XYZ file of C-alpha atoms in Angstrom:
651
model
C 0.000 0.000 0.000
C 1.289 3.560 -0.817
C 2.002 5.844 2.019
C -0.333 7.759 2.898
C -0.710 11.316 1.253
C 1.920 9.779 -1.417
C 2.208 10.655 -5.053
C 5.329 9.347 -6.348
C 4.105 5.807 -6.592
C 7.394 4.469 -5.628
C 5.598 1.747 -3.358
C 3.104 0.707 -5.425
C 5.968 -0.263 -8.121
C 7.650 -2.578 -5.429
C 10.066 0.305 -4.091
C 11.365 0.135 -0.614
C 12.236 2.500 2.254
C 16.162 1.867 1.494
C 16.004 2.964 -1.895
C 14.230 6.071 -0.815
C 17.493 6.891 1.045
C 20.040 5.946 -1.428
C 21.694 8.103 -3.593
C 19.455 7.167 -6.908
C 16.168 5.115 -6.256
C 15.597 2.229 -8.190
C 14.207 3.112 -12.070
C 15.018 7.034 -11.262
C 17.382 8.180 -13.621
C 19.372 11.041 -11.787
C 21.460 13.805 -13.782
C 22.534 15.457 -10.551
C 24.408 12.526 -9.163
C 24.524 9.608 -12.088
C 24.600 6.357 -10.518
C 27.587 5.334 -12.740
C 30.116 7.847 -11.745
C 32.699 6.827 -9.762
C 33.182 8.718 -7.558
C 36.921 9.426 -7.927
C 38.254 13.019 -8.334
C 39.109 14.069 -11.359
C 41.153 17.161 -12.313
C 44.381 18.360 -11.285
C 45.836 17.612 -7.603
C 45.959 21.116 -5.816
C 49.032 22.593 -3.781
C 46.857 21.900 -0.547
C 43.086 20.106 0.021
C 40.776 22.699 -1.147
C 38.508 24.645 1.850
C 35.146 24.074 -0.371
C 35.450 20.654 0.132
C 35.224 21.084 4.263
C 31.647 21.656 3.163
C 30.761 19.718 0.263
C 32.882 16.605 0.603
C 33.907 15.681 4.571
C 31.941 13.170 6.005
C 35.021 12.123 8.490
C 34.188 13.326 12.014
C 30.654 12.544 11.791
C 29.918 14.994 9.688
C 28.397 13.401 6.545
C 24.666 14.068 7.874
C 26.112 18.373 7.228
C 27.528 17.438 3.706
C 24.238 16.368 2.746
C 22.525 20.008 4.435
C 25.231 21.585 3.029
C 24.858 20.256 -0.598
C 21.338 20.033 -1.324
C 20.047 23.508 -1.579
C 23.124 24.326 -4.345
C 21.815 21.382 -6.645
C 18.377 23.586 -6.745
C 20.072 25.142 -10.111
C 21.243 22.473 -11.806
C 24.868 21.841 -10.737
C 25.804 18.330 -10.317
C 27.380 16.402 -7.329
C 30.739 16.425 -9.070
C 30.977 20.519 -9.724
C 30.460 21.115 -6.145
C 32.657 17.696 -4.428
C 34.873 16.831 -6.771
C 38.022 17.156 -4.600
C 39.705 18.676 -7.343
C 37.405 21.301 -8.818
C 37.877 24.734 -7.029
C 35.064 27.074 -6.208
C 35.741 30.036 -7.386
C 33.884 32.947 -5.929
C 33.040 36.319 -8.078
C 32.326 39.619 -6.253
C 30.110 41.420 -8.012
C 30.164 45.383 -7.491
C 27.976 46.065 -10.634
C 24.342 47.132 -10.275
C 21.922 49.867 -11.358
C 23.029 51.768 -8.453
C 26.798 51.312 -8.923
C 26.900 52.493 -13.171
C 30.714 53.084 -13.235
C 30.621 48.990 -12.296
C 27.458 47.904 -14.608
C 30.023 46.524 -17.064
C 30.745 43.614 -14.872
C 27.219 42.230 -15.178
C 28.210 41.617 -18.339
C 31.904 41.057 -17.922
C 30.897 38.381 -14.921
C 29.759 35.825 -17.487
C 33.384 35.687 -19.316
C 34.989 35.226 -15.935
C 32.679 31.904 -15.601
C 33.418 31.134 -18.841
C 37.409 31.262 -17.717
C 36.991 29.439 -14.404
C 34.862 26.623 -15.991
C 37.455 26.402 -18.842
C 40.533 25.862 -16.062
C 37.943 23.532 -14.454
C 36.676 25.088 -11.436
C 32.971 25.849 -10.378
C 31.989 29.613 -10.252
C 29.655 30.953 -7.836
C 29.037 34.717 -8.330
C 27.444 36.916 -5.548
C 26.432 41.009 -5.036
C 28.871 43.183 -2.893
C 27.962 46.576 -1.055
C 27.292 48.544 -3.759
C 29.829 51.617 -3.892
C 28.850 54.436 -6.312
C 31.258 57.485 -6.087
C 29.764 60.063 -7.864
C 25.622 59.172 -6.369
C 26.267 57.902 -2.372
C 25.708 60.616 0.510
C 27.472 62.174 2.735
C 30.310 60.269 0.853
C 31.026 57.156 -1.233
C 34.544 56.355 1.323
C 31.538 55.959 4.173
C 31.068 52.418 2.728
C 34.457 51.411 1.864
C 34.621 49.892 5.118
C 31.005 48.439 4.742
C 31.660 46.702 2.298
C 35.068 45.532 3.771
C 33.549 43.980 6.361
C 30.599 42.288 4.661
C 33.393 40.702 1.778
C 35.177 39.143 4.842
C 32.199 37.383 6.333
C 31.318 36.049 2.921
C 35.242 34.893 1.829
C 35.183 33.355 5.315
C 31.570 32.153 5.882
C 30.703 30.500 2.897
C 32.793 26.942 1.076
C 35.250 29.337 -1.393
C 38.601 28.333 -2.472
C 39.261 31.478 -4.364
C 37.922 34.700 -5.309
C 38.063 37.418 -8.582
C 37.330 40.379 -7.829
C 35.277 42.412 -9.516
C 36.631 46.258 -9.302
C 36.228 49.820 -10.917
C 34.722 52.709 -9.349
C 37.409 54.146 -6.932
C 36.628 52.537 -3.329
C 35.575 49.404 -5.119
C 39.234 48.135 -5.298
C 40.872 48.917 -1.835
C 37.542 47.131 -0.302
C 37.686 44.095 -1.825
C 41.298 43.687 -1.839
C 41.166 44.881 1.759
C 38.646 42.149 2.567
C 40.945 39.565 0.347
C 44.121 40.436 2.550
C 42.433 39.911 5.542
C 40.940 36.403 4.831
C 43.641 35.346 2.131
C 42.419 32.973 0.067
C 43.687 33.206 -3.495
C 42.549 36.095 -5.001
C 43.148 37.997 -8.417
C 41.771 41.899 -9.560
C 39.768 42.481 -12.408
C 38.783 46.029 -13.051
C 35.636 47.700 -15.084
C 38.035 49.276 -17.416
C 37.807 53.286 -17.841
C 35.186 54.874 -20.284
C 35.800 55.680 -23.476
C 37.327 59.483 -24.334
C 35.064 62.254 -23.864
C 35.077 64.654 -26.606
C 32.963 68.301 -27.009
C 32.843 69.619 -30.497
C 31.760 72.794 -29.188
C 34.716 74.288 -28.129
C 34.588 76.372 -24.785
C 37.131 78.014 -24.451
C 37.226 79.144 -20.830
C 37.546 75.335 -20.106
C 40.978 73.649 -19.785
C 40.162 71.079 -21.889
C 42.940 69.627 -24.649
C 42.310 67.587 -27.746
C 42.662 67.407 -31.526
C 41.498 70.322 -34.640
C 37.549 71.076 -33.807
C 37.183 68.774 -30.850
C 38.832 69.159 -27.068
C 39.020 66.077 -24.940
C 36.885 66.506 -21.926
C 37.755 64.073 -18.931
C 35.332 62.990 -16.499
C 35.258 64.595 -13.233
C 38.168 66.780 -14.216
C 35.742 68.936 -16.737
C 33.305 69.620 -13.869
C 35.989 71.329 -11.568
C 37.348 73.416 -14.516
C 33.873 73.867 -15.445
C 33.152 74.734 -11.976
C 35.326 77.740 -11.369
C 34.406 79.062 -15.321
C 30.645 79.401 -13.764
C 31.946 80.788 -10.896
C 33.956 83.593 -13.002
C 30.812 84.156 -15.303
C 32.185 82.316 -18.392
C 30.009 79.611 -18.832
C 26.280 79.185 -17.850
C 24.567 76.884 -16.054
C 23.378 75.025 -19.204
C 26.845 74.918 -20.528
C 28.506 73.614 -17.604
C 25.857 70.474 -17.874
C 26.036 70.049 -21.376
C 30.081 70.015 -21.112
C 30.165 67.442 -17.958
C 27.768 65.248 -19.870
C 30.107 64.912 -22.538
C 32.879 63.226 -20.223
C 31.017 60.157 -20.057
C 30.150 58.523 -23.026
C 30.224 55.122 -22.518
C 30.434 52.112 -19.393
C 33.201 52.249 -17.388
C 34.561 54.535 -14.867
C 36.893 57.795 -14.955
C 38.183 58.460 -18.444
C 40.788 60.861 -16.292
C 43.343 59.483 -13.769
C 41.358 59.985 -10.755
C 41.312 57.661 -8.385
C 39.211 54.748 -9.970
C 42.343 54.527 -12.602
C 44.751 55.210 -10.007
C 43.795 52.589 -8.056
C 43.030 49.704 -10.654
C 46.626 50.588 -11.503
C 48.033 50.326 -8.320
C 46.289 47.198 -7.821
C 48.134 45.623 -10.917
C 51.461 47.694 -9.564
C 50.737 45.356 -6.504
C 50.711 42.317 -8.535
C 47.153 41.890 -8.079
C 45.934 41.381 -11.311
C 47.434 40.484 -14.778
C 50.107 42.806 -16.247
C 48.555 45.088 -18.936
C 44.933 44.851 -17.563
C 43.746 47.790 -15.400
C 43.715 50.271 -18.722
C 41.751 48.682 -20.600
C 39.098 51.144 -22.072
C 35.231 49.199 -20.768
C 33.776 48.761 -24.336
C 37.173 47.293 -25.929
C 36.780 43.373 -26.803
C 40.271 42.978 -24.771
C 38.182 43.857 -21.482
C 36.369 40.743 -22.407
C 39.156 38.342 -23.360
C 41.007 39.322 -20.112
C 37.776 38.614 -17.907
C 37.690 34.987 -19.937
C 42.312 35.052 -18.636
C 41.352 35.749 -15.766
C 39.075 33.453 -14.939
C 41.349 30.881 -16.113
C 44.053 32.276 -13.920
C 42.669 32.642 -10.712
C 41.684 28.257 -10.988
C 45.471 28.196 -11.086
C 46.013 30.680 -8.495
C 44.178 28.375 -6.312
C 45.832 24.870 -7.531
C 48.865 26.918 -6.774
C 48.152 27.975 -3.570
C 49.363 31.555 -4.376
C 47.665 33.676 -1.720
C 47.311 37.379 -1.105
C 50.584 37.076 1.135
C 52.608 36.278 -1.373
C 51.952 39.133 -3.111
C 51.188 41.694 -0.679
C 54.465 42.091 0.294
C 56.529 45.487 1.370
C 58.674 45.386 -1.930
C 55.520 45.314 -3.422
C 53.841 48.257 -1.610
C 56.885 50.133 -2.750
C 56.667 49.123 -6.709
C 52.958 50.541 -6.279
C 54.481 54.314 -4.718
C 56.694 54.467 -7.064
C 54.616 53.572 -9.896
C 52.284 55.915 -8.609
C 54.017 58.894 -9.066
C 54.859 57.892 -12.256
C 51.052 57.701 -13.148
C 50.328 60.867 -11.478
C 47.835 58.868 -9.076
C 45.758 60.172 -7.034
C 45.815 62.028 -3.717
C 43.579 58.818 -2.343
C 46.118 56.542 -3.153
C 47.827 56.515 0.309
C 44.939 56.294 2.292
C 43.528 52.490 0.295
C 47.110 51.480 0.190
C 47.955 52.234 3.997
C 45.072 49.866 4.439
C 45.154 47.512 2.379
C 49.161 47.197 3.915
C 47.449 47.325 7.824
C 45.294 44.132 7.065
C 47.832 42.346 5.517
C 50.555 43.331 7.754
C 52.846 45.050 6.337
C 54.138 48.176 7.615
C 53.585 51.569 5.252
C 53.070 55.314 6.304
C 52.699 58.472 4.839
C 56.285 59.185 5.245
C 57.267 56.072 3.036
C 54.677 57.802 -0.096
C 57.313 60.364 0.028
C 60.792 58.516 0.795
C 60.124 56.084 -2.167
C 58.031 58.514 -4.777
C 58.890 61.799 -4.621
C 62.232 62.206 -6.646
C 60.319 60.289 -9.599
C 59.249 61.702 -12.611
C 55.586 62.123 -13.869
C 55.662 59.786 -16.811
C 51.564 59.556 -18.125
C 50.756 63.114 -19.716
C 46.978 61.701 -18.617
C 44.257 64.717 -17.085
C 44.460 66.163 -14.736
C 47.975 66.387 -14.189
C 48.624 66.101 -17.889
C 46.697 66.360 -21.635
C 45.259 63.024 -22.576
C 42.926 60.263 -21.143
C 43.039 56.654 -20.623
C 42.333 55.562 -24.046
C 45.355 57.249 -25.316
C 46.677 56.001 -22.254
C 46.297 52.123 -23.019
C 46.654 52.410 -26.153
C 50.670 54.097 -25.391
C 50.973 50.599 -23.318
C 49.454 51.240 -20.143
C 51.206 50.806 -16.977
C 53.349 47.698 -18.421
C 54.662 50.608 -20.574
C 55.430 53.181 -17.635
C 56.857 49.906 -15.395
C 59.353 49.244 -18.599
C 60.462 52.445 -18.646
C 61.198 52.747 -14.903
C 62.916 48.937 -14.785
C 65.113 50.399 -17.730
C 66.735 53.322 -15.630
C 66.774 51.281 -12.190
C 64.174 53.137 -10.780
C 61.637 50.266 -9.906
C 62.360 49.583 -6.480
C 61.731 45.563 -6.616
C 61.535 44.154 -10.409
C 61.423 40.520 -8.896
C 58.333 40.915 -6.642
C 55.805 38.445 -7.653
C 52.472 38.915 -8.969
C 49.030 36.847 -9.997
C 50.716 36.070 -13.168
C 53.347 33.858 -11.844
C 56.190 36.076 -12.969
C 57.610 38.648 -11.725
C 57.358 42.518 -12.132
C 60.233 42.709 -14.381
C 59.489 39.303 -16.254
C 55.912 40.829 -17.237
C 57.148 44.358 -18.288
C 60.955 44.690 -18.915
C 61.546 45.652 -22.609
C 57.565 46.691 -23.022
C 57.949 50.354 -24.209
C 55.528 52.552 -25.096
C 54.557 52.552 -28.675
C 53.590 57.003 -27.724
C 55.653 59.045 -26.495
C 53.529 61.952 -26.197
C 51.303 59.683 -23.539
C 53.727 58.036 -21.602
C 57.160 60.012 -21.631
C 60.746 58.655 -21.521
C 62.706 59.269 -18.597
C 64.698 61.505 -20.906
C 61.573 63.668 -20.878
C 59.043 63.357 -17.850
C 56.133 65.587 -17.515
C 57.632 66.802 -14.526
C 60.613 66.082 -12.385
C 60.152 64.825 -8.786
C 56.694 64.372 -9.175
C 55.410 62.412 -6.235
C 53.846 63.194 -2.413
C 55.060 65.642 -0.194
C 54.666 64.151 3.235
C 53.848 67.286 5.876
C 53.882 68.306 9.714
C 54.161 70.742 11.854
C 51.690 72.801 15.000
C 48.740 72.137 12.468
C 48.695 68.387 11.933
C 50.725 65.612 12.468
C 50.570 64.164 8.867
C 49.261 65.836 5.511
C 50.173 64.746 2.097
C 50.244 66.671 -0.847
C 49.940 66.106 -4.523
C 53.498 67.937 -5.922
C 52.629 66.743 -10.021
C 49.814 69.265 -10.332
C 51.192 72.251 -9.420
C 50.520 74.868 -12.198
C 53.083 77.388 -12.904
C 50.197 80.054 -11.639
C 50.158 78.458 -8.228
C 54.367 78.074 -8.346
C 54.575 81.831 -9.413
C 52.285 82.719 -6.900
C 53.068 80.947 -3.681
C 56.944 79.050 -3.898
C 59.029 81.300 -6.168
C 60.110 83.819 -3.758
C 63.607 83.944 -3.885
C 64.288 84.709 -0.376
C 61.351 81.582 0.884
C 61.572 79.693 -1.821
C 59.169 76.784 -1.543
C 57.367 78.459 1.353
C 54.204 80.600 1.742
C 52.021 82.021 4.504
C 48.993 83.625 4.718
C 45.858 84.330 6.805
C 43.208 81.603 6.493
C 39.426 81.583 5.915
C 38.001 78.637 7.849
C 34.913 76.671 6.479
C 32.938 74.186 8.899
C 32.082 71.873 6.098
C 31.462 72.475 2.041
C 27.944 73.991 3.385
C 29.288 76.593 5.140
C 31.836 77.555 2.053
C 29.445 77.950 -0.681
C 27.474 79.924 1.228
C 30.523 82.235 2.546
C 32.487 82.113 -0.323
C 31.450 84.476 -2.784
C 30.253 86.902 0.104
C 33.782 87.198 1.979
C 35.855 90.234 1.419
C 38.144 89.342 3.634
C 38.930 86.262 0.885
C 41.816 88.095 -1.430
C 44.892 86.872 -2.919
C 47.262 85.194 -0.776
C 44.708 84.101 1.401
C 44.535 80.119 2.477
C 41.142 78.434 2.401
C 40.640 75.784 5.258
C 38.224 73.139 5.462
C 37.506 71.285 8.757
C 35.273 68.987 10.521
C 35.221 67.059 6.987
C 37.531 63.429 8.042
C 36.289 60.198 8.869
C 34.808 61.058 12.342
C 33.467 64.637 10.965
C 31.625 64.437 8.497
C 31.594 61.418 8.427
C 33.513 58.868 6.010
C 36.119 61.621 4.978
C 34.618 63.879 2.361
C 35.896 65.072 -1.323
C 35.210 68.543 -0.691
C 38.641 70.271 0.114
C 39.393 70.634 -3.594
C 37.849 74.381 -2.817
C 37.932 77.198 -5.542
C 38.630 80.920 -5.031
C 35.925 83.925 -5.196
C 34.617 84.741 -8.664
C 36.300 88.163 -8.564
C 39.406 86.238 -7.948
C 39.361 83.341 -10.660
C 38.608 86.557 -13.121
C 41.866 87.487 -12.273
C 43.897 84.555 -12.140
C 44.317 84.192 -9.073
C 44.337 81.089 -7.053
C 44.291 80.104 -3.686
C 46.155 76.977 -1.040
C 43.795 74.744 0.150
C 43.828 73.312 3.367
C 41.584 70.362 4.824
C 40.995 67.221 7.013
C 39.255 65.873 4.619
C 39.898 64.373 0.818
C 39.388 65.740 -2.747
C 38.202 64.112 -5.940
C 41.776 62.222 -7.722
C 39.960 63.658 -10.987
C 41.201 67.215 -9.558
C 44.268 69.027 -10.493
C 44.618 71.219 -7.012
C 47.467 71.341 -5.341
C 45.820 70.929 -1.945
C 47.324 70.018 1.149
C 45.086 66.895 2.106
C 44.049 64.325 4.701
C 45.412 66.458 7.557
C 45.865 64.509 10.866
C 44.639 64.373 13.402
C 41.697 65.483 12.037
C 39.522 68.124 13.920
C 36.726 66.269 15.314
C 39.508 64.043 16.956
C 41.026 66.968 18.569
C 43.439 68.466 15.463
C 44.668 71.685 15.585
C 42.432 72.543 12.265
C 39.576 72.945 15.082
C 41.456 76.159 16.603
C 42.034 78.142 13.834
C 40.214 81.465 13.464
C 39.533 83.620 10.140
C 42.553 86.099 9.893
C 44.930 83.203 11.937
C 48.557 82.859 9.909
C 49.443 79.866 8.626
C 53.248 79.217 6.933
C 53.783 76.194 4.697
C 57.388 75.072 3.879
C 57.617 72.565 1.381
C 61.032 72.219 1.595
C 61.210 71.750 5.131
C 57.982 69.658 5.098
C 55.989 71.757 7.551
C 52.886 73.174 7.912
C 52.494 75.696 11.231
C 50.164 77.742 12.886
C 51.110 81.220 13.727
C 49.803 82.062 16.986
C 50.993 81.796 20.284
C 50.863 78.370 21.944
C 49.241 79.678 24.754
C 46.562 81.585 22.559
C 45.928 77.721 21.068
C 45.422 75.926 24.723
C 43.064 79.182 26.042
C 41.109 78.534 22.781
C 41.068 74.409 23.153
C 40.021 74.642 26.882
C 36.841 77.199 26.224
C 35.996 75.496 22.634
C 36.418 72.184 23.864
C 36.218 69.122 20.911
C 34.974 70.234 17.374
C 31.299 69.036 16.769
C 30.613 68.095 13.147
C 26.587 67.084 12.780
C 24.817 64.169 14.177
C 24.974 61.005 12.957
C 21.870 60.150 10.382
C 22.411 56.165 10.090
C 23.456 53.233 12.275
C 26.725 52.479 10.260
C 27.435 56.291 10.321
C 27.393 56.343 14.570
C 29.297 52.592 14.266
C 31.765 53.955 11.650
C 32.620 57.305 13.961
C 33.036 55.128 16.886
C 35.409 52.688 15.138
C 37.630 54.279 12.186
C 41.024 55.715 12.682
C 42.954 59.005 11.190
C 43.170 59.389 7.518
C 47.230 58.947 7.645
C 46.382 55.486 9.847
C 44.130 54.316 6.346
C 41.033 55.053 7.609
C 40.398 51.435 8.427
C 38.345 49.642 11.533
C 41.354 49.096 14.165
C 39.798 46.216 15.816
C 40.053 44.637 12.283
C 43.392 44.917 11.694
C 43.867 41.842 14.461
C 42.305 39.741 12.466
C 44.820 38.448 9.638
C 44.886 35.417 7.041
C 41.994 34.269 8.639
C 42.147 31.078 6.238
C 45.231 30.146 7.839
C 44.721 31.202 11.384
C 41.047 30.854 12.138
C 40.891 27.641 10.098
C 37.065 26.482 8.721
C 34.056 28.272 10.793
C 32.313 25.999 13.248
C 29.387 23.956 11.797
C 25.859 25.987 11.650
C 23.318 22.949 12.464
């Protein structure tokens, strides 16, 4: 008799109970787990037994009742037994950071599906999943708020969940330093893959108030740089409102991220200067069929990376860290640059500073003649050779610090680029004839912050005339200071200060991690109309960040920053500040016992009430700009793979 409530007949065609329970009931034919494979692993033998499997194939320690609650619900889909056991078939995660809400990234929804195609090819089993999304130019109060969001979330998932290795899916500019942040910290295998940049911008109307460069009847408009040059014609009465958005649309005419190299390029460089991801790969322009091809490579590559047992410790290491600060220079990267690398370094262990940015990249020269501290975008840019072209020309001359450090590729630095010159010279200069001459990070301190960093390749002959070419202070300049409590305050002060004249240094506080919070992009502050009329243009100081698309010289990321008790909380309109460059300082001119009187009856600078859960968490648990920004209770937790083993079973 059939059981009751039954409708699969099974007992009424002389089944039993124990073929109910066995793997393929008698006259069931089963695709999932055919009845005549073996069993036996086939593939090749990896470097060391493969995590996934502590999941999917363990049934030592009685255990074998979780395999099976483990397994079942990933068979829903259609995978079979032997994609998901084999002992010798990787999973390969994919972290996916494109989405409707994350557009510089979209590409990868696309791109994702060649990475499968790669990892299947090698013979692993890919298993693609959403990260945080992290849009730049869209998220409020600032896009760096969730860098460490979605740093934390990638960890629980590369830990959590039966991955041997990971490719991650990068682009838009805190993108990168989260997931390889996240990949550091749990280090299982892991290789970069990046968006790709978007296509060149180009305005056939030619406005001529912008600082825009290009060919006969067209001007090449880079994303986000347009919008600050833009930005101050507006503010001088050049342009109109209408123009200015006509003219920024322009700069983005295709998928992809920054055109320019702001910091989505800077750091999808860096992360190949790292050895990260394959040699040649970070320039690649979105809509080019290579983006494609090297999604399909690296699928392939990371299956190997995993067979391999090549981990994010192998790479990660100082000599690497020190290829990427030099390289960076030579790129003209951006001002954000030490703040994702400093972290990145902290949750991998390695020691880096502020200080090192300028031991090991200042004296370099600006190679890439790429916006905005140069005349061309990325396509030009990849097309010159990309940053296996820049590394080449560096290696040639001695001046890349470690040619042998390893990357994803299995060869070295100088095995993937030596000999690989540029086929333009007006892109990527030789040696012979840089863009500009010691071209890296000035590292800064003094009675206004402990550490500061600024951006030395983008100082225009206006701002050197101006500020360092005194003969008798050369390299030095002081002035009285206007102080702005956040961009608010500015815009609304700005245009109605008279006290604002030339020679006057523009401060922005209460704008770092704890302040605002997340560290905004807003220091990158322009002078009054009247002023840019005349061309005149001002120092900017701030505890906070500006956009890598932007060619001010600014003195950035000023710690300790003001809501944590910096000195940038003291300072009063009309207050005298001196900068030295050559001396590396930056002081406050008042009277040490004018500062304490004003500390003890201000007390700690206030910046606005948290809006959001993560925003109170993140105040109450980031560190200093100069420290990376990251979580320091995180940083304890390294190579979790290897130190924390396999989580505990959840049933």
């Amino acid at each position: 008799m059939p059981c009751e409530g039954c409708t699969c007949g099974l007992r009424e065609n002389g089944g039993n109970e124990e073929d109910i329970l066995g793997q393929t009931p008698v006259g069931v034919r089963s695709f999932t787990a055919p009845a005549h494979e073996s069993g036996e692993p086939e593939g090749v033998e990896p470097a060391v037994p493969l995590r996934s499997k502590q999941w999917w194939n363990n049934p030592s320690d009685g255990l074998a009742d979780m395999c099976g609650a483990y397994v079942e619900r990933y068979l829903n889909g259609g995978l079979t037994m032997n994609e998901i056991a084999n002992k010798h078939k990787p999973i390969i995660g994919i972290a996916q950071t494109g989405s409707d809400l994350a557009p510089c990234n979209s590409g990868h929804v696309q791109l994702a599906k060649r990475v499968r195609d790669g990892i299947i090819a090698a013979g692993g089993t890919p298993f693609e999943f959403p990260c945080h999304p992290i849009q730049e130019t869209t998220k409020r109060p600032t896009a760096s708020l969730d860098r460490n969001f979605a740093y934390l979330s990638l960890v629980e998932v590369l830990f959590g969940y039966p991955m041997d290795g990971v490719v991650l899916l990068t682009g838009c500019d805190k993108t990168t330093p989260a997931l390889l942040m996240a990949a550091a910290t749990v280090n299982i295998p892991a290789i970069c893959m990046n968006v790709g940049p978007m296509l060149n911008g180009e305005s056939f109307v030619v406005i001529s108030e912008l600082n825009c460069t290009g060919y006969a009847g067209q001007r090449l408009v880079g994303s986000g740089t347009v919008l600050w040059d833009a930005r101050a014609a507006l503010a001088a009465g050049k342009i109109d409102q209408l123009q200015l958005m006509q003219t920024v649309a322009t700069s983005a005419p295709s998928l992809g991220h920054c055109n320019t190299m702001g910091t989505a390029s800077t750091m999808n460089a860096l992360a190949e200067a790292l050895g990260m991801a394959l040699p040649g790969s970070a320039s690649i322009p979105a809509p080019y069929r290579e983006r494609g091809a090297c999604a399909y490579q690296t699928g392939r590559r990371i299956v190997d990376l995993v067979r391999e047992d090549v981990k994010p410790s192998d790479i990660l290491t100082r000599e690497s860290f020190e290829n990427a600060i030099a390289l960076n220079t030579a790129i003209g990267g951006s001002t954000n640059a030490p703040i994702h690398l400093n972290a990145i370094a902290k949750h991998i262990g390695v020691p880096l500073s502020n200080q090192d940015w300028q031991d090991v990249g200042y004296k370099l020269p600006l190679l890439v003649n790429i916006q905005p501290a140069g005349e061309y975008l990325c396509e030009e840019y990849h097309r010159a050779g990309g940053l296996p072209a820049v590394t080449a020309e560096l290696i040639k001359h001695n001046l890349l610090p470690h040619p042998d450090a390893l990357t994803v590729s299995g060869k070295s630095m100088g095995d993937n680029c030596r000999d690989d010159f540029s086929t333009d010279r007006r892109v990527i200069r030789p040696i012979s004839n840089p863009v500009k001459t010691s071209a890296g990070f000035l590292h800064l301190s003094g009675t206004l912050f402990d550490s500061a960093i600024m951006k030395t390749s983008v100082i225009s002959k206006a701002f050197h005339d101006q500020y360092l070419s005194n003969p008798n202070d050369p390299m030095a300049f002081e002035g009285p200071v206007a102080v702005f409590d956040g961009p608010e305050d500015y815009h609304h002060r700005i245009e109605t200060g008279d006290d604002i004249q030339a020679g006057t240094i523009l401060i922005m506080r209460g704008a770092g991690p704890q302040g605002y919070p997340g560290a905004a992009e807003v220091v990158n502050m322009i002078p009054p109309g009247r002023l840019i009329k005349k061309g005149i243009e001002l120092p900017c100081i701030g505890d906070g960040r500006q956009s890598g698309t932007s060619g001010s010289p600014s003195i950035l990321n000023a710690s300790p920053e003001a809501a944590t008790g910096g000195n940038l909380g003291l300072l009063q309109d009309g207050d005298v500040v001196r900068i030295d460059l050559a001396k590396g300082r930056a002081d406050i001119k008042v009277d040490p016992e004018e500062l304490r009187v004003r500390r003890e009856k201000m007390g700690l600078y206030k910046g606005p009430k948290s809006q959001t859960p993560w925003q109170e968490l993140f105040r109450e648990n980031v560190s200093e700009l100069s420290e990376g920004m990251v979580i320091p209770k995180a940083v304890k937790y390294q190579r979790l793979a290897q130190t924390a083993g396999i989580p505990r079973r959840n049933h």
